[in-house]
mmCIF file of N, CA, C and O in Angstrom:
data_model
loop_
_atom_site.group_PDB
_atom_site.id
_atom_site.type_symbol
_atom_site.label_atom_id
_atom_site.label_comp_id
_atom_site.label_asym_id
_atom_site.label_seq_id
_atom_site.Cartn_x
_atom_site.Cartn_y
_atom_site.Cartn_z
ATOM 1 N N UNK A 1 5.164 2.389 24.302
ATOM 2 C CA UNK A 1 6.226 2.939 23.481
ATOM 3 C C UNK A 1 6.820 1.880 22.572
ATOM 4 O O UNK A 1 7.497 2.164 21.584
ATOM 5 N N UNK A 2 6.510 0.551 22.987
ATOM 6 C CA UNK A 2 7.425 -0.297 22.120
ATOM 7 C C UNK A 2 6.513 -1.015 21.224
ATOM 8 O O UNK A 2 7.088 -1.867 20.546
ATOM 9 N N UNK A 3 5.480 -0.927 21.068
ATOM 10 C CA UNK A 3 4.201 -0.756 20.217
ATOM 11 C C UNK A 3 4.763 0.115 18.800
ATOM 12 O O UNK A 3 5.484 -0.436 17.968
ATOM 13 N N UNK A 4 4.529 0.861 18.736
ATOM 14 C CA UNK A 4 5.161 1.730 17.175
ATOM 15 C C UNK A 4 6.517 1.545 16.698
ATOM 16 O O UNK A 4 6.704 1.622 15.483
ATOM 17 N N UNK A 5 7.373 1.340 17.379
ATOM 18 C CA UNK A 5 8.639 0.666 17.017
ATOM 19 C C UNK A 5 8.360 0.018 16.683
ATOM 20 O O UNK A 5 8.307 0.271 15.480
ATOM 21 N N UNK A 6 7.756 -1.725 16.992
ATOM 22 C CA UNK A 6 7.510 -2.802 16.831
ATOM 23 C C UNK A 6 6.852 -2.630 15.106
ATOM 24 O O UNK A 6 7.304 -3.079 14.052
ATOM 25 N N UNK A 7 5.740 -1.873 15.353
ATOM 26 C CA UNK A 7 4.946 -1.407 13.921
ATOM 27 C C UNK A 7 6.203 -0.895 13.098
ATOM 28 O O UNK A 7 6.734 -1.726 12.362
ATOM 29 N N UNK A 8 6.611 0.088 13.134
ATOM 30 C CA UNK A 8 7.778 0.662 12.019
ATOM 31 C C UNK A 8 8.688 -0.093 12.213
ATOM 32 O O UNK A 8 9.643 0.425 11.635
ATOM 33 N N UNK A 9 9.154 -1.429 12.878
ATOM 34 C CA UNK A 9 10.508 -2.086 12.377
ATOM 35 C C UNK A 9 9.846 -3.160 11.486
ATOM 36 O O UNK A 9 10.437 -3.690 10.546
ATOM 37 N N UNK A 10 8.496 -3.461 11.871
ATOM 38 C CA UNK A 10 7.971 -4.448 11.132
ATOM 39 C C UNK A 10 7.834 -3.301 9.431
ATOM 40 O O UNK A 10 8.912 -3.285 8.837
ATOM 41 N N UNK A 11 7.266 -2.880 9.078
ATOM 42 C CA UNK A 11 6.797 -1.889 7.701
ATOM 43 C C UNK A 11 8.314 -1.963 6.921
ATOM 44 O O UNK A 11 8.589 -2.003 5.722
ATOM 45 N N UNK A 12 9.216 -1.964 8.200
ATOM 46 C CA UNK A 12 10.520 -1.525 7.360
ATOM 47 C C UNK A 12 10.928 -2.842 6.882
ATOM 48 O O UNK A 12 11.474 -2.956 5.784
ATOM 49 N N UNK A 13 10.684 -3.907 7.685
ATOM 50 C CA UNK A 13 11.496 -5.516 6.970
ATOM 51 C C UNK A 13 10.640 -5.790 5.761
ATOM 52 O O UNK A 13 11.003 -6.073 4.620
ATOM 53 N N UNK A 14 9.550 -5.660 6.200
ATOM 54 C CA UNK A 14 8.459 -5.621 4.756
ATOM 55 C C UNK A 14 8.723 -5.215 3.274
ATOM 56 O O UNK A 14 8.641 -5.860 2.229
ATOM 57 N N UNK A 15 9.131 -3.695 3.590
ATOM 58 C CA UNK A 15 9.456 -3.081 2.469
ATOM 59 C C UNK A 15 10.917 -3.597 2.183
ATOM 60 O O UNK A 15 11.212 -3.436 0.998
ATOM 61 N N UNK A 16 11.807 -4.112 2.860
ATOM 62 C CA UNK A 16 13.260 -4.435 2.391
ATOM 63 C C UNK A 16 13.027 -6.471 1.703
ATOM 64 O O UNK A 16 13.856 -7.304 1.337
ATOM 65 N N UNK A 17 11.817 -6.500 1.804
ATOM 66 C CA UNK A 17 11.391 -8.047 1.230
ATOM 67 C C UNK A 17 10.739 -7.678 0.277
ATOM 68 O O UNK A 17 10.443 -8.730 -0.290
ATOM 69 N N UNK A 18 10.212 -6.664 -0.413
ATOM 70 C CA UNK A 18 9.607 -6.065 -1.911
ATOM 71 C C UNK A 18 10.210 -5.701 -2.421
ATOM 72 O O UNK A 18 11.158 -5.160 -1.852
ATOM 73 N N UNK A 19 10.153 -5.699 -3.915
ATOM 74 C CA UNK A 19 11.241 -4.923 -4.896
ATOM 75 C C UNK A 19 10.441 -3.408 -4.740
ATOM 76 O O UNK A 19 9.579 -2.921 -4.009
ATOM 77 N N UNK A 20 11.224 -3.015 -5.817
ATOM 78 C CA UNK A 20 10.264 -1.187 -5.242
ATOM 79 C C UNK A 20 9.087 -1.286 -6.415
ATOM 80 O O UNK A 20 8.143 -0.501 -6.504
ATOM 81 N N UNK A 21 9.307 -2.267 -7.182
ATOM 82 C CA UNK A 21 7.789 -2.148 -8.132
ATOM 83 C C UNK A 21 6.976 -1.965 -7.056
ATOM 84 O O UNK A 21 6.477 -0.936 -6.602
ATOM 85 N N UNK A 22 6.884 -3.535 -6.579
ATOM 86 C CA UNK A 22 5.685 -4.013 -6.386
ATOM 87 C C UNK A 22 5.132 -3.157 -4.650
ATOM 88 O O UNK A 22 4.080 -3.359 -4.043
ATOM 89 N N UNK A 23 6.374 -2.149 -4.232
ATOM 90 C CA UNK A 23 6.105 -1.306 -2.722
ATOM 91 C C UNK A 23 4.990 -0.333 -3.089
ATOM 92 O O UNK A 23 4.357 0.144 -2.148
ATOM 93 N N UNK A 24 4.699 -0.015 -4.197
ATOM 94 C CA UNK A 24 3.916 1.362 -4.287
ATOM 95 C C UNK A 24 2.485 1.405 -4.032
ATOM 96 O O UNK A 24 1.607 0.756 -4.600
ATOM 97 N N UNK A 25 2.358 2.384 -2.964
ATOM 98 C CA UNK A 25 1.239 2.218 -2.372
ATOM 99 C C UNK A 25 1.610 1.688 -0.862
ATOM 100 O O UNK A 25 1.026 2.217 0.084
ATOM 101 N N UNK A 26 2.419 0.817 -0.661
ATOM 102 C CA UNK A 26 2.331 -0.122 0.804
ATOM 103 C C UNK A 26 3.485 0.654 1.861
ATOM 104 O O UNK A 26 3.984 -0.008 2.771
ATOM 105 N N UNK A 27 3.800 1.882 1.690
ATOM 106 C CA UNK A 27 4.281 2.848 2.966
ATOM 107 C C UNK A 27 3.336 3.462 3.330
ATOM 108 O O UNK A 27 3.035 3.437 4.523
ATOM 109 N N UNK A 28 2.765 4.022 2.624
ATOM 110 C CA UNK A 28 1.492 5.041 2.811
ATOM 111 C C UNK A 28 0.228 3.793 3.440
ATOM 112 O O UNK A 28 -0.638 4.057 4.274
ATOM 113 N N UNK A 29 0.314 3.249 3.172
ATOM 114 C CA UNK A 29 -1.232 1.966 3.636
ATOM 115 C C UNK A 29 -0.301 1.713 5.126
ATOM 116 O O UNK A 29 -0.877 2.194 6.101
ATOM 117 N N UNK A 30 0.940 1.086 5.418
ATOM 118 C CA UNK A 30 1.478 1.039 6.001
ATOM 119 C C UNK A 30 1.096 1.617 7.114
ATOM 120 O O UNK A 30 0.253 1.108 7.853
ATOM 121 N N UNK A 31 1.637 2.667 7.334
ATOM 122 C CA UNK A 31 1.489 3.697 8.113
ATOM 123 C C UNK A 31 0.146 3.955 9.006
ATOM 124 O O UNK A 31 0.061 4.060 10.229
ATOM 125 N N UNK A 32 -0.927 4.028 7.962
ATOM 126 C CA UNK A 32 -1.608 4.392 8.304
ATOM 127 C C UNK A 32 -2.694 3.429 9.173
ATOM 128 O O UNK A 32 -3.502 3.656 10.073
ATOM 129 N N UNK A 33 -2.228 2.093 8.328
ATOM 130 C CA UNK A 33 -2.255 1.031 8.827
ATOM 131 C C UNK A 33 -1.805 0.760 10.346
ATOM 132 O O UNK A 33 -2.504 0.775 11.360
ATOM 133 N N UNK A 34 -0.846 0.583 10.245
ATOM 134 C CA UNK A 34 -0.205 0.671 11.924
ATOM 135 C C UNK A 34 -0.506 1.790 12.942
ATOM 136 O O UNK A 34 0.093 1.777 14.017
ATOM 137 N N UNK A 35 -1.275 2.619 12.702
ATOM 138 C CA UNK A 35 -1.619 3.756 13.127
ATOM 139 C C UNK A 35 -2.821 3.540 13.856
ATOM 140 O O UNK A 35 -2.925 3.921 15.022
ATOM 141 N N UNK A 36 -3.988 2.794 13.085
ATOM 142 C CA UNK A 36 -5.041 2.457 13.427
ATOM 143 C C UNK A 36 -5.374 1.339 13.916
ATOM 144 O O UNK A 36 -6.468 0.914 14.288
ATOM 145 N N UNK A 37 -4.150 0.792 13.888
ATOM 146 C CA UNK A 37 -4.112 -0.595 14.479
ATOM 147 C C UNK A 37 -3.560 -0.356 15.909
ATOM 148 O O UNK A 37 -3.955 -1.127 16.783
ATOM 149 N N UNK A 38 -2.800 0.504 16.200
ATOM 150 C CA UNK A 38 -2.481 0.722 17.341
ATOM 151 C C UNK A 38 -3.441 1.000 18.264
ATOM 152 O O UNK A 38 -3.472 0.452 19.366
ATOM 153 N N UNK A 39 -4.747 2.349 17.649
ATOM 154 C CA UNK A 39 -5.599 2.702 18.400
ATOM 155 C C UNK A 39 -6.561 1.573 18.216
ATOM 156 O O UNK A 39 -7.602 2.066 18.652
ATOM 157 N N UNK A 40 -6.816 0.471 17.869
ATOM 158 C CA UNK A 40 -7.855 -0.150 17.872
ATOM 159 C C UNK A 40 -7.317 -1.432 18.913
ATOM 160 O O UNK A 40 -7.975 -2.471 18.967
ATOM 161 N N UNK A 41 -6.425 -1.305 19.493
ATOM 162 C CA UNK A 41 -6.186 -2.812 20.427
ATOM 163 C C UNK A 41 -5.037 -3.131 20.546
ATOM 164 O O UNK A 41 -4.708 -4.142 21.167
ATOM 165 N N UNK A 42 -4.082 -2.221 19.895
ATOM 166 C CA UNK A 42 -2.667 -2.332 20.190
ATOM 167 C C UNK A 42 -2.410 -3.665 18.976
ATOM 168 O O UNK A 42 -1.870 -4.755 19.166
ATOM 169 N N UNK A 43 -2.876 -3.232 17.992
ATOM 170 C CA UNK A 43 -2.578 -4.190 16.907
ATOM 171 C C UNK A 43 -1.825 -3.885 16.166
ATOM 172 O O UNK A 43 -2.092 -4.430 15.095
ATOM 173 N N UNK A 44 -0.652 -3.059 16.079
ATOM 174 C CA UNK A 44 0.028 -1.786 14.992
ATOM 175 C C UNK A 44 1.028 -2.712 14.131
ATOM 176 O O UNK A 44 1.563 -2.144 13.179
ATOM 177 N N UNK A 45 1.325 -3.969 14.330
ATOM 178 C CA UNK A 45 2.134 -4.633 13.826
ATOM 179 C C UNK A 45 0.718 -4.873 12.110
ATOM 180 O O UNK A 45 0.614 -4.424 10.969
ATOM 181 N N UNK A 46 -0.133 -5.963 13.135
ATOM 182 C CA UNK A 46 -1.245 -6.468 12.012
ATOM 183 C C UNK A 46 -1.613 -5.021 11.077
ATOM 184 O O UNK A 46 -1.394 -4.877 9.874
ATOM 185 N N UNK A 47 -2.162 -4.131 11.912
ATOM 186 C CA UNK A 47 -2.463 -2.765 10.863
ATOM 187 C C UNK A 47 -1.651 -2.743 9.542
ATOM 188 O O UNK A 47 -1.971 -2.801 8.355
ATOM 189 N N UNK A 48 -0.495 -2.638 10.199
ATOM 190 C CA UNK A 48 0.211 -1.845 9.390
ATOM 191 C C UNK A 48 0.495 -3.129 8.223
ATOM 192 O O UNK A 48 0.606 -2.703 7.073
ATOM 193 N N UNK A 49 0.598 -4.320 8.351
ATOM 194 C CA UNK A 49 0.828 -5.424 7.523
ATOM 195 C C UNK A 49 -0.933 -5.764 6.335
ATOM 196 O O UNK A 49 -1.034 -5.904 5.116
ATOM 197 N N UNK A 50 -1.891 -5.777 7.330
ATOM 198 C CA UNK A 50 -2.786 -5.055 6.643
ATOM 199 C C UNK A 50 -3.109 -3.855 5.519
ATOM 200 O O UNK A 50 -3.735 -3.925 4.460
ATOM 201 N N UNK A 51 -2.423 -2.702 6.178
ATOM 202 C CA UNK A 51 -2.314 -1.564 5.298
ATOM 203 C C UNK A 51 -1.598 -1.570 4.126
ATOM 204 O O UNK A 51 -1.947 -1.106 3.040
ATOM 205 N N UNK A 52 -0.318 -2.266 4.487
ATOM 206 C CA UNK A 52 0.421 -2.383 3.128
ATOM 207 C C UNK A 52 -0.110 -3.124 1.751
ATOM 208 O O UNK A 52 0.254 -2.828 0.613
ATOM 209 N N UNK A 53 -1.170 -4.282 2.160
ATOM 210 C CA UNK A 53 -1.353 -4.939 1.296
ATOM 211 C C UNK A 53 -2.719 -4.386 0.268
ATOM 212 O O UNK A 53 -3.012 -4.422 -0.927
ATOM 213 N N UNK A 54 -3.477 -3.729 1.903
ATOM 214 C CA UNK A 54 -4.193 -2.426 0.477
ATOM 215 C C UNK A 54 -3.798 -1.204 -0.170
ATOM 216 O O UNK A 54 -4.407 -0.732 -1.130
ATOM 217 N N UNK A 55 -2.701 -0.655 0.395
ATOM 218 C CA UNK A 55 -2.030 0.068 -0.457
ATOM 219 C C UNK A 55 -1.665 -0.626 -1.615
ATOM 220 O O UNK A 55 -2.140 0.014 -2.554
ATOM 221 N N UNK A 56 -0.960 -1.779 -2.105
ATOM 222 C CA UNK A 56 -0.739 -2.190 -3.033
ATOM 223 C C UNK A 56 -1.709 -2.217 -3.635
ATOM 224 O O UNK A 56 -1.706 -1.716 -4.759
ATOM 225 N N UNK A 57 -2.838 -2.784 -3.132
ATOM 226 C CA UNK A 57 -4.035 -3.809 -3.728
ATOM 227 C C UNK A 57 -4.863 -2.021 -4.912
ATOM 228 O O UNK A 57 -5.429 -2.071 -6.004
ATOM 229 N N UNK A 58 -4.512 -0.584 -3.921
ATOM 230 C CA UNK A 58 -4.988 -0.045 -4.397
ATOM 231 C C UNK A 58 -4.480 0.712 -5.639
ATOM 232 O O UNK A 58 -5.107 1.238 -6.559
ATOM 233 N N UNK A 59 -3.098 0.608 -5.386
ATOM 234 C CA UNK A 59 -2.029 1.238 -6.262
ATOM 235 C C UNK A 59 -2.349 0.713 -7.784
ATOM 236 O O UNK A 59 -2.671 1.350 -8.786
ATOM 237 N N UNK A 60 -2.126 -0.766 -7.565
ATOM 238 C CA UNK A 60 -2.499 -1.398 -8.745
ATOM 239 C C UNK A 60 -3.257 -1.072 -9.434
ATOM 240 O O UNK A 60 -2.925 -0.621 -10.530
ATOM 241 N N UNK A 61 -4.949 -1.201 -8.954
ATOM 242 C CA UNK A 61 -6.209 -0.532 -9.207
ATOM 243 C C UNK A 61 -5.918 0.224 -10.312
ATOM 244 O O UNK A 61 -5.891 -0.192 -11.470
ATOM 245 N N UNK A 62 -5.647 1.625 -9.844
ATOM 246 C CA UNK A 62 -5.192 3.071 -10.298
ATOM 247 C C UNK A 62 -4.850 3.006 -11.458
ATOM 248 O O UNK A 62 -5.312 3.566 -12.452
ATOM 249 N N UNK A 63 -3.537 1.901 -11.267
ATOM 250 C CA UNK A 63 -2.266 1.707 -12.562
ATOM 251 C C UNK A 63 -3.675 1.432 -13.482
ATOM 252 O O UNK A 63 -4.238 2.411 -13.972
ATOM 253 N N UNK A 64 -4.205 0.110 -13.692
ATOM 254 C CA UNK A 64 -4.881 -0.438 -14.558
ATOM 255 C C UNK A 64 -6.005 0.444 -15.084
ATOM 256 O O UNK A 64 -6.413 0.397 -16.245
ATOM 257 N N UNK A 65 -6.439 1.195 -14.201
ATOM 258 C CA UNK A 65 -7.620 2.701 -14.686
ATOM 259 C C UNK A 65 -6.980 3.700 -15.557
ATOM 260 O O UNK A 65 -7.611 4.445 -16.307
ATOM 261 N N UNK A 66 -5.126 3.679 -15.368
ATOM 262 C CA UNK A 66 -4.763 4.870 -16.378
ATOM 263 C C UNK A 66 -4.604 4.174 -16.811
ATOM 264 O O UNK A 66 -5.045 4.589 -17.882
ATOM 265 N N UNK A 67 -4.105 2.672 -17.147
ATOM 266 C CA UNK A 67 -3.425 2.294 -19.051
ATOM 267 C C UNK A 67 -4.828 2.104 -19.388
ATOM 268 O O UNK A 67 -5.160 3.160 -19.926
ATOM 269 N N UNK A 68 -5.703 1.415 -19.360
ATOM 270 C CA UNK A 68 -7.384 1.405 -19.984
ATOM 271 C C UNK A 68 -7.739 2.825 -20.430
ATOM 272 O O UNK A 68 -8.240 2.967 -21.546
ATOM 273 N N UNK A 69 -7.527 3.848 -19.679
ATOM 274 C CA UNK A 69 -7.823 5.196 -20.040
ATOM 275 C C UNK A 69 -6.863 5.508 -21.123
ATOM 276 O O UNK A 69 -7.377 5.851 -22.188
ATOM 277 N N UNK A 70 -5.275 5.446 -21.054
ATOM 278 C CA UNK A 70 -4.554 5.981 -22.137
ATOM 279 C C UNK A 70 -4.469 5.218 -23.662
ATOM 280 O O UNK A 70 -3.976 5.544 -24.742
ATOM 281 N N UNK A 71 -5.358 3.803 -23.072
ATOM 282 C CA UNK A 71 -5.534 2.745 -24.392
ATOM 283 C C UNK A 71 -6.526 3.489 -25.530
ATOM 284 O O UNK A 71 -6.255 3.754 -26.701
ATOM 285 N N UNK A 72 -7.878 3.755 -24.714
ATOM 286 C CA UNK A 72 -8.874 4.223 -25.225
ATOM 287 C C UNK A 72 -8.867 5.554 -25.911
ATOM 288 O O UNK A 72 -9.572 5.857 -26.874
ATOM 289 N N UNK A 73 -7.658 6.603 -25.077
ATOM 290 C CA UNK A 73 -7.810 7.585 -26.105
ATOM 291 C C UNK A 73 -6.608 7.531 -27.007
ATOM 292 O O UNK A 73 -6.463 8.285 -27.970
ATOM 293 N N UNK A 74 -5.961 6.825 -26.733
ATOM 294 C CA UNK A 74 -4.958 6.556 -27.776
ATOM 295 C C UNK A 74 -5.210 5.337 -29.176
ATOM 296 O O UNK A 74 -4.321 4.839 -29.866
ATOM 297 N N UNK A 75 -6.329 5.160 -29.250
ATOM 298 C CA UNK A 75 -7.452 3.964 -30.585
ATOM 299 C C UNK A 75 -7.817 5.268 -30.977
ATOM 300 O O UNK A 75 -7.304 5.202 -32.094
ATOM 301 N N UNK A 76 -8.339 6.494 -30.934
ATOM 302 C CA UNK A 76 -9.051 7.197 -32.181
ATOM 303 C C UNK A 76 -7.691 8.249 -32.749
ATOM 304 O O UNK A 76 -8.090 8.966 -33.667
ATOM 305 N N UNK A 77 -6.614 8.420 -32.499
ATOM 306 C CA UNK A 77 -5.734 9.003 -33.195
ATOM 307 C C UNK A 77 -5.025 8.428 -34.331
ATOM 308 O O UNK A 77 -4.080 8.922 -34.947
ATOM 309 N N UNK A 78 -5.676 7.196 -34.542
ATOM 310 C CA UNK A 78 -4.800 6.840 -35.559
ATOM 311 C C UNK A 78 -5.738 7.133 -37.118
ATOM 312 O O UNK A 78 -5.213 6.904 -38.207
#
């Protein structure tokens, strides 16, 4: 029981040490993170510190696929 606490008090100091730019993506990785970290060895702290950082890592991604996309169709309207 003190396993997922441990995981969600950790996710929560995490996110109160990020501005909210740079959080997006890392509740959701988070989570899911600590989730699977729990079932894999009682690791839910590492998971979830794990998870957050590919949530970011993926969020970012995304961002940079829509401005490249809105660059490109926004060059033949002029």
């Amino acid at each position: 029981m003190k396993s997922p606490l441990i995981a969600i008090a950790a996710a929560l100091l995490m996110l109160g040490a990020t501005s909210a730019a740079d959080a997006k993506g890392c509740i959701k990785g988070a989570v899911v993170g600590g989730v699977a970290g729990h079932y894999a060895g009682h690791h839910g702290v590492l998971g979830a510190a794990a998870g957050c950082l590919y949530g970011r890592h993926h969020a970012k991604e995304q961002e940079r696929q829509q401005q490249q996309q809105s660059q490109a169709s926004g060059q033949g309207k002029l």
